[in-house]
PDB file of C-alpha atoms in Angstrom:
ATOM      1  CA  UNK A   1       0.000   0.000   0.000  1.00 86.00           C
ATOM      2  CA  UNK A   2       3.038   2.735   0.794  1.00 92.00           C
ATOM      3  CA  UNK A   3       4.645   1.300  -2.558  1.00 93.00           C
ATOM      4  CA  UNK A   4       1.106   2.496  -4.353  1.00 95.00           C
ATOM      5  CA  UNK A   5       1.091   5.847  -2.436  1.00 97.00           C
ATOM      6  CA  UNK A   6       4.639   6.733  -2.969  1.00 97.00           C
ATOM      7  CA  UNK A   7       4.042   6.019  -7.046  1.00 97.00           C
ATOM      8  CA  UNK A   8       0.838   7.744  -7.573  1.00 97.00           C
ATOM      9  CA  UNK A   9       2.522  10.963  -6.202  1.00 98.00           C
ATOM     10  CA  UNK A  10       4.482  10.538  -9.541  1.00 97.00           C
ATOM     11  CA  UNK A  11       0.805  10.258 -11.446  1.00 97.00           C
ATOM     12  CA  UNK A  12      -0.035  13.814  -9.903  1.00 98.00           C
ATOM     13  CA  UNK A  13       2.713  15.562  -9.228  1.00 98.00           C
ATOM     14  CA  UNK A  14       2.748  16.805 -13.168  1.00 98.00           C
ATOM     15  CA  UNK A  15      -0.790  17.828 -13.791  1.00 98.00           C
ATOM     16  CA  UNK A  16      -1.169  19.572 -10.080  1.00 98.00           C
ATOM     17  CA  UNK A  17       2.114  21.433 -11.208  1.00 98.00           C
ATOM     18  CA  UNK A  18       0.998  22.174 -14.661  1.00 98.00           C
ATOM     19  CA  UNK A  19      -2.833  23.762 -13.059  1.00 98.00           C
ATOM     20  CA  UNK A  20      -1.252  25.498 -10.814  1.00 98.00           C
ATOM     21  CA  UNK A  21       1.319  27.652 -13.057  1.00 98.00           C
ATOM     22  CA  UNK A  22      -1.138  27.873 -16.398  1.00 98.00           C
ATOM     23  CA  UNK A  23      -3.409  29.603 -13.593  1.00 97.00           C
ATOM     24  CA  UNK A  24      -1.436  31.767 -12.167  1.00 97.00           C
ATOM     25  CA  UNK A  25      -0.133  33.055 -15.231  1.00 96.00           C
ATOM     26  CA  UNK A  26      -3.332  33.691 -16.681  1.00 96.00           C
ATOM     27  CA  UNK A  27      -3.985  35.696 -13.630  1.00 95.00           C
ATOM     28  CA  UNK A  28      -1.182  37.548 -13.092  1.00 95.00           C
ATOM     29  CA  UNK A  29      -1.068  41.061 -14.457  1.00 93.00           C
ATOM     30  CA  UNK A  30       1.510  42.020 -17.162  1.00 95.00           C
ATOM     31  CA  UNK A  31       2.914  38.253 -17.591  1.00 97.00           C
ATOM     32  CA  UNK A  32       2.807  36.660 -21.163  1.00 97.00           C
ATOM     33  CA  UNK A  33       2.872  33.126 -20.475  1.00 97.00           C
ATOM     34  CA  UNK A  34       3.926  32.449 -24.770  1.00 97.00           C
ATOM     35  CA  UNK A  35       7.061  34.745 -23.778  1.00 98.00           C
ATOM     36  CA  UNK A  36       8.315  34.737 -19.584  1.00 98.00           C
ATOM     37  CA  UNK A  37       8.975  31.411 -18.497  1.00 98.00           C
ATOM     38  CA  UNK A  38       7.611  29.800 -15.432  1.00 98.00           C
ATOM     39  CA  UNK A  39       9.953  30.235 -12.930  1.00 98.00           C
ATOM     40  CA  UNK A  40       8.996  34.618 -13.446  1.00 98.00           C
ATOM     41  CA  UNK A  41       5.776  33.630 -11.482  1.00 98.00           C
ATOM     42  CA  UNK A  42       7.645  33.530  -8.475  1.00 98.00           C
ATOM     43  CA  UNK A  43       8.601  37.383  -8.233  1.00 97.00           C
ATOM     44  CA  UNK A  44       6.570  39.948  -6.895  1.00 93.00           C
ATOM     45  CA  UNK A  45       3.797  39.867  -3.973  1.00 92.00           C
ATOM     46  CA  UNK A  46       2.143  36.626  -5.200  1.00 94.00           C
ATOM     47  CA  UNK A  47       5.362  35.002  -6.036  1.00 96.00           C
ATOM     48  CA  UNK A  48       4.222  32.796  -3.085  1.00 97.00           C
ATOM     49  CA  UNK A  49       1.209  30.628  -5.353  1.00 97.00           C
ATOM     50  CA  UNK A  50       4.280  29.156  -7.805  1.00 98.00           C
ATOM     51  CA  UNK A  51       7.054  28.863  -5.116  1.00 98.00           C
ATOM     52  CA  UNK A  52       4.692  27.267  -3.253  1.00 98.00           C
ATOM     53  CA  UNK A  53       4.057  25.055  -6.748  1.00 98.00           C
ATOM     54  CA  UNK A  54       7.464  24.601  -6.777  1.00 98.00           C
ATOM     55  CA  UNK A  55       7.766  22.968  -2.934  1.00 98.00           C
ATOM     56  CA  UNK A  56       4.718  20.501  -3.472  1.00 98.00           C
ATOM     57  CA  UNK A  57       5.835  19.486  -7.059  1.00 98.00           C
ATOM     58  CA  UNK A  58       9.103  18.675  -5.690  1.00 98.00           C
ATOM     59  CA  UNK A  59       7.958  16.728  -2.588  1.00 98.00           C
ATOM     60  CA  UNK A  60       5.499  14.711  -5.017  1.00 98.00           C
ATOM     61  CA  UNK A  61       8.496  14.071  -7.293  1.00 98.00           C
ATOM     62  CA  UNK A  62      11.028  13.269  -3.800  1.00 98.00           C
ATOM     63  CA  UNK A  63       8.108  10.731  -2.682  1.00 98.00           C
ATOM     64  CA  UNK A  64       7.647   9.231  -6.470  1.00 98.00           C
ATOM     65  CA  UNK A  65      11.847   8.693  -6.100  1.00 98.00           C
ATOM     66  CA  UNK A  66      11.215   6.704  -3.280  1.00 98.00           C
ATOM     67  CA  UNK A  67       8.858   4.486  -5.078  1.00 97.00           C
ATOM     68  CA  UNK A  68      10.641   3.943  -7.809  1.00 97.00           C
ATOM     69  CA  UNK A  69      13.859   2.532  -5.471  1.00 96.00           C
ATOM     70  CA  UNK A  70      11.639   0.685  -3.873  1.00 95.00           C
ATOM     71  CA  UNK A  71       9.437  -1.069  -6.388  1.00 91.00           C
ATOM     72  CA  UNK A  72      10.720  -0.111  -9.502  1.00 79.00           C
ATOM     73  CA  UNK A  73      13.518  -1.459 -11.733  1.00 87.00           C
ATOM     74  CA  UNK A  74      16.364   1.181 -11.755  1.00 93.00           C
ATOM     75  CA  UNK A  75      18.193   2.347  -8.226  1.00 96.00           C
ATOM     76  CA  UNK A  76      20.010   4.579 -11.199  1.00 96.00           C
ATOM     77  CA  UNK A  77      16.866   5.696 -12.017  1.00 97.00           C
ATOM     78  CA  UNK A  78      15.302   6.364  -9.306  1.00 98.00           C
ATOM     79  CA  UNK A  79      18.326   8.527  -7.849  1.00 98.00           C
ATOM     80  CA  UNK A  80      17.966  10.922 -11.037  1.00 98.00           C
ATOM     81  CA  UNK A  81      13.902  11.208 -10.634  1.00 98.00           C
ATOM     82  CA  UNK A  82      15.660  12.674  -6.834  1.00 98.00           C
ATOM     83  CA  UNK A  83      18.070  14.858  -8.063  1.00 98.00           C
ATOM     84  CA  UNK A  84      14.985  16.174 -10.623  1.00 98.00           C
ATOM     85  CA  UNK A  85      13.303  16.357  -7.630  1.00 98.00           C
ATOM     86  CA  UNK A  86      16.013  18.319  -5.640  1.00 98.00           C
ATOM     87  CA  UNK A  87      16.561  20.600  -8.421  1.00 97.00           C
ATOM     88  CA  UNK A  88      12.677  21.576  -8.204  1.00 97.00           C
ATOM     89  CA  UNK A  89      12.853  21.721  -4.702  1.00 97.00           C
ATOM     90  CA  UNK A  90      16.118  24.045  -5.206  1.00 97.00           C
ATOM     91  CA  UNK A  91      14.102  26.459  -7.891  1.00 94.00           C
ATOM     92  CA  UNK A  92      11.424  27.373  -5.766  1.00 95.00           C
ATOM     93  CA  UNK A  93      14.147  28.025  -2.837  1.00 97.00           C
ATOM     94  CA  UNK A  94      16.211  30.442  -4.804  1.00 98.00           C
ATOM     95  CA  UNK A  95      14.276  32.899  -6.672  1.00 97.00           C
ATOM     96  CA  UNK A  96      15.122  33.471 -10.483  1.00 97.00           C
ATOM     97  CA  UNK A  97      16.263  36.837 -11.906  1.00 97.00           C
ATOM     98  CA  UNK A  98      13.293  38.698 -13.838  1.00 97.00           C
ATOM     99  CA  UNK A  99      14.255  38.151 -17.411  1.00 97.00           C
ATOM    100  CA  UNK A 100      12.474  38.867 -20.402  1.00 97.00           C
ATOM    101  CA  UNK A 101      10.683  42.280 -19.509  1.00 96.00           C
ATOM    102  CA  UNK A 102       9.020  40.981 -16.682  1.00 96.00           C
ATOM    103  CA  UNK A 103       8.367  41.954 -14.614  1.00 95.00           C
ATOM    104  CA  UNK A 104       7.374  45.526 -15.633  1.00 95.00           C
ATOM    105  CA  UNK A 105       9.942  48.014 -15.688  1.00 93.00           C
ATOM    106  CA  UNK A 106      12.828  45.300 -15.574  1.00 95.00           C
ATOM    107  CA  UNK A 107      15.781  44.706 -18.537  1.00 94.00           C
ATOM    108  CA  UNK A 108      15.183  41.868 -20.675  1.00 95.00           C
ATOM    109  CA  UNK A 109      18.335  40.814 -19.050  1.00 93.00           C
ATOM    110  CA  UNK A 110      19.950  41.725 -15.804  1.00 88.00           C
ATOM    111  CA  UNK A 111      22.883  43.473 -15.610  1.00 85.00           C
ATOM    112  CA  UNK A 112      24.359  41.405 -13.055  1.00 90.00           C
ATOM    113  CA  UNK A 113      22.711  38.354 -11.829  1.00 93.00           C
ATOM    114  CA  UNK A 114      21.608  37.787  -8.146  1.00 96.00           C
ATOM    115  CA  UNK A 115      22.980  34.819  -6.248  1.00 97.00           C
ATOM    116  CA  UNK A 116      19.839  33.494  -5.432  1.00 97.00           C
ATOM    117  CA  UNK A 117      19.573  33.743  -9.754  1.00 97.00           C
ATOM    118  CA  UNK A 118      22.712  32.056 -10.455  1.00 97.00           C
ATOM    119  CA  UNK A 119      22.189  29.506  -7.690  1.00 98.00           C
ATOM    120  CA  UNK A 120      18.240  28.643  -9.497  1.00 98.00           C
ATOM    121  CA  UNK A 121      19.113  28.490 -12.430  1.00 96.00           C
ATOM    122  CA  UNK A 122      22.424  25.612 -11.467  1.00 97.00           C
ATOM    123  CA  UNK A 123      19.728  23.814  -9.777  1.00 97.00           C
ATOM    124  CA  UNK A 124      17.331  23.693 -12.682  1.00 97.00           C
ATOM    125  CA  UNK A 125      19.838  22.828 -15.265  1.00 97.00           C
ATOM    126  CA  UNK A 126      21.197  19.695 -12.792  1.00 97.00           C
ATOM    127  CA  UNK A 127      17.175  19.362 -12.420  1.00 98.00           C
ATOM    128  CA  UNK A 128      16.785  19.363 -16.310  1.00 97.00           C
ATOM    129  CA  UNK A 129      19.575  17.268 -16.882  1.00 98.00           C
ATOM    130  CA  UNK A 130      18.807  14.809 -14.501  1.00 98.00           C
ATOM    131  CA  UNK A 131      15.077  14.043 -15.942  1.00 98.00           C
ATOM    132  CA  UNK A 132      16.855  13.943 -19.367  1.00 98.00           C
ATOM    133  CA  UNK A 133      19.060  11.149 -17.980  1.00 98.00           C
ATOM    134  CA  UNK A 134      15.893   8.799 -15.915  1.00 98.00           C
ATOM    135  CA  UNK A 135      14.574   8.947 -19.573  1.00 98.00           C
ATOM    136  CA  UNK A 136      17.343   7.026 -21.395  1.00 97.00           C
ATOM    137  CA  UNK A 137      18.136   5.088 -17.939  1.00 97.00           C
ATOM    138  CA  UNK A 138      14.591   3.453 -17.632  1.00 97.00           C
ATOM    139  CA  UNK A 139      14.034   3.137 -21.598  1.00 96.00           C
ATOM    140  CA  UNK A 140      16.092  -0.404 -21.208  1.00 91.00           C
ATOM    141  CA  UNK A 141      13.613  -1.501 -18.271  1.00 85.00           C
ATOM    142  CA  UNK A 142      10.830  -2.344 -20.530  1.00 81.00           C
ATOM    143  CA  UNK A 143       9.954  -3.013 -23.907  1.00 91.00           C
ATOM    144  CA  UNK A 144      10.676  -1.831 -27.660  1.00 95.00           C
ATOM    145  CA  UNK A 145       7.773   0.462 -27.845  1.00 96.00           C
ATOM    146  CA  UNK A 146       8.183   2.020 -24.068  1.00 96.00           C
ATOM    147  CA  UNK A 147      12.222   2.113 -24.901  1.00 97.00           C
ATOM    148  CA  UNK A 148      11.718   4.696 -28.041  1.00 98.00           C
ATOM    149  CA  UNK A 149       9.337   6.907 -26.033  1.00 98.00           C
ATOM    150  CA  UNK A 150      11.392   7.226 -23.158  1.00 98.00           C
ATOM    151  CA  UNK A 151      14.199   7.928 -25.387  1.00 98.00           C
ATOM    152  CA  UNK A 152      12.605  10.074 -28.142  1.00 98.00           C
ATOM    153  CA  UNK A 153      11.131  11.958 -24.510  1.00 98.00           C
ATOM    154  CA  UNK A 154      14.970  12.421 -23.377  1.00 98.00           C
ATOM    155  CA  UNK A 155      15.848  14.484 -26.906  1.00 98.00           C
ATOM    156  CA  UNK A 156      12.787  16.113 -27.034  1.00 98.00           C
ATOM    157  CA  UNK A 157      12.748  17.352 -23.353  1.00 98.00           C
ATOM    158  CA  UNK A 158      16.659  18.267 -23.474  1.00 98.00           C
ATOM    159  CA  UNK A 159      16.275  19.464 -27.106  1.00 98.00           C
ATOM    160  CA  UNK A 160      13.510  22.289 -26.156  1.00 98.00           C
ATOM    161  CA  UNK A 161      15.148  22.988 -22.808  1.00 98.00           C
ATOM    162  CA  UNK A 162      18.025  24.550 -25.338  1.00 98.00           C
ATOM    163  CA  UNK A 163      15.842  26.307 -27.198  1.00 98.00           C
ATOM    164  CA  UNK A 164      13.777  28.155 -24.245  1.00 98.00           C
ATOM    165  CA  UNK A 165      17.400  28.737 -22.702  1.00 97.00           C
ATOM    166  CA  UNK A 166      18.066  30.598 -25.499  1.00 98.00           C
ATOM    167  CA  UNK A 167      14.975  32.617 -26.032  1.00 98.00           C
ATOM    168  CA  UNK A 168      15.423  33.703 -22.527  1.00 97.00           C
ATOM    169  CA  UNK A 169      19.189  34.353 -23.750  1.00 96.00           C
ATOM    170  CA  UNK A 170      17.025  37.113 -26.048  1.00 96.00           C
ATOM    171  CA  UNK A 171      17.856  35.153 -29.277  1.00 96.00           C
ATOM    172  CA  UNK A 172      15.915  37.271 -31.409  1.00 95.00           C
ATOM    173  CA  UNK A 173      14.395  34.570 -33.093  1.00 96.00           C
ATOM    174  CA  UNK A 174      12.863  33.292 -30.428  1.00 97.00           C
ATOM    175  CA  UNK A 175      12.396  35.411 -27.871  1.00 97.00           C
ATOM    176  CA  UNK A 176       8.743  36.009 -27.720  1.00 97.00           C
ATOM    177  CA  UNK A 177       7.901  32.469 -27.760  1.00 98.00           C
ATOM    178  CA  UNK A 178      10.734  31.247 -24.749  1.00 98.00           C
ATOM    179  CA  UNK A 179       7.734  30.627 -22.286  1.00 98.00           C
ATOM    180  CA  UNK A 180       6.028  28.605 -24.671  1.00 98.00           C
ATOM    181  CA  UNK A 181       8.893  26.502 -25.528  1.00 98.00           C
ATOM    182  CA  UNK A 182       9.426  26.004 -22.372  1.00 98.00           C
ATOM    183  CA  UNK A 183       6.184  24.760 -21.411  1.00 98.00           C
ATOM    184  CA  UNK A 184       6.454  22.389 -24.245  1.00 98.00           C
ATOM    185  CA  UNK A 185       9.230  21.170 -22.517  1.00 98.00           C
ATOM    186  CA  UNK A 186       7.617  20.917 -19.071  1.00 98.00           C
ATOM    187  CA  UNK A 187       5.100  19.152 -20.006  1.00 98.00           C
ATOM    188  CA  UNK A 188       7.102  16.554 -21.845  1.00 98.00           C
ATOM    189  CA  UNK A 189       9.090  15.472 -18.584  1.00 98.00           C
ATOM    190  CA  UNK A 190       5.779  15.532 -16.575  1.00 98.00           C
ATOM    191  CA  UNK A 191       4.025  13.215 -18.893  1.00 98.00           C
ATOM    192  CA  UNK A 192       6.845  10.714 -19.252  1.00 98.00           C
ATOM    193  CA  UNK A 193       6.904  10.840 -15.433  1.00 98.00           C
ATOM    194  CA  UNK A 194       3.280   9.986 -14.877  1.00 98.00           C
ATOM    195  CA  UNK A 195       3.343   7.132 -17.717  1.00 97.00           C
ATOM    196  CA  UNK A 196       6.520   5.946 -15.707  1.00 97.00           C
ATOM    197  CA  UNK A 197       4.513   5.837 -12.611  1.00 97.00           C
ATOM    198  CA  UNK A 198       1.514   4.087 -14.064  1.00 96.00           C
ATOM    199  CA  UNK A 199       3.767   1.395 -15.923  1.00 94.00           C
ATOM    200  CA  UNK A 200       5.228   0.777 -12.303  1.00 95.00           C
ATOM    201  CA  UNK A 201       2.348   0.930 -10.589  1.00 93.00           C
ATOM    202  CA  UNK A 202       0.933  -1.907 -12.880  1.00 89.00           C
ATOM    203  CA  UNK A 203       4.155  -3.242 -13.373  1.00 74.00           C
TER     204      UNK A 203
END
């Protein structure tokens, strides 16, 4: 029964994350949700609602870890689903630099970065990396069909991770659309972590 508990966190932690920031950034005054990227919605006096997002997403994913060590078939694995994990917990610790215009009034980059800033966005990118890495790690655990998912789910994830990186870099070409690439992203490594959660639950 803790085995089942400890997975299904990994079933929710994705969608409760993914509600609570599309939300929140339809709420929030000023904030373009195709253009800032996620991480914006935790400046300013409601800041709170997504590092708040941040703490329970990474708890969900910390408890999903544990699941996976325990009942499913990578240790390797399940260590990198913790460091993703960590690296959430990490983002919504240390508050990101405003980038991108946002908010209001604020450079589209910072003249010198904070070292709350620097130290989110390490964490993130060891975060990001991490996920990338479960992906190929598990896609030998299973079979042919569940092996090019998890794999084509690894380049995909990393491969848009880039690109938003560099939209929030201010490559002109892709500015404007940096927070939707990045959602894209997201939303890739949350749904390869809740189909990894229901093929272990049923596993």
């Amino acid at each position: 029964m803790l085995d089942r508990l400890l997975l299904t966190c990994g079933l929710v932690a994705g969608p409760l994350f993914t509600v609570a920031y599309l939300t929140e950034g339809a709420l929030r005054a000023h904030y373009r949700p195709l253009r800032h990227p996620v991480s914006s919605l935790a400046i300013g006096d409601r800041g709170w609602t997504q590092t708040t997002n941040f703490m329970v997403g990474s708890l969900l994913s910390l408890a999903f870890a544990v699941g996976l060590w325990r009942a499913g078939p990578s240790h390797w694995g399940a260590l990198l689903v913790g460091v993703w994990a960590i690296g959430l917990l990490c983002g919504g610790i240390f508050r990101t630099d405003p980038v991108s215009g946002y908010p209001p009034g604020t450079p589209d980059l910072p003249e010198s970065n904070t070292r709350p800033g620097v130290l989110h966005d390490l964490f993130s990118l060891a975060g990001f990396a991490a996920l990338t890495a479960a992906c190929f790690v598990f896609a030998w655990s299973g079979t042919p069909g569940w092996a090019i998912y998890s794999v084509a789910s690894g380049l995909l994830f990393a491969a848009t991770m880039v690109l938003a990186s560099a939209a929030f870099a201010q490559k002109e070409s892709l500015v404007d659309l940096g927070g939707l690439i990045q959602r894209v992203s997201v939303t890739i490594g949350w749904a390869w972590l809740a189909v990894l959660a229901v093929r272990t639950l049923h596993g």
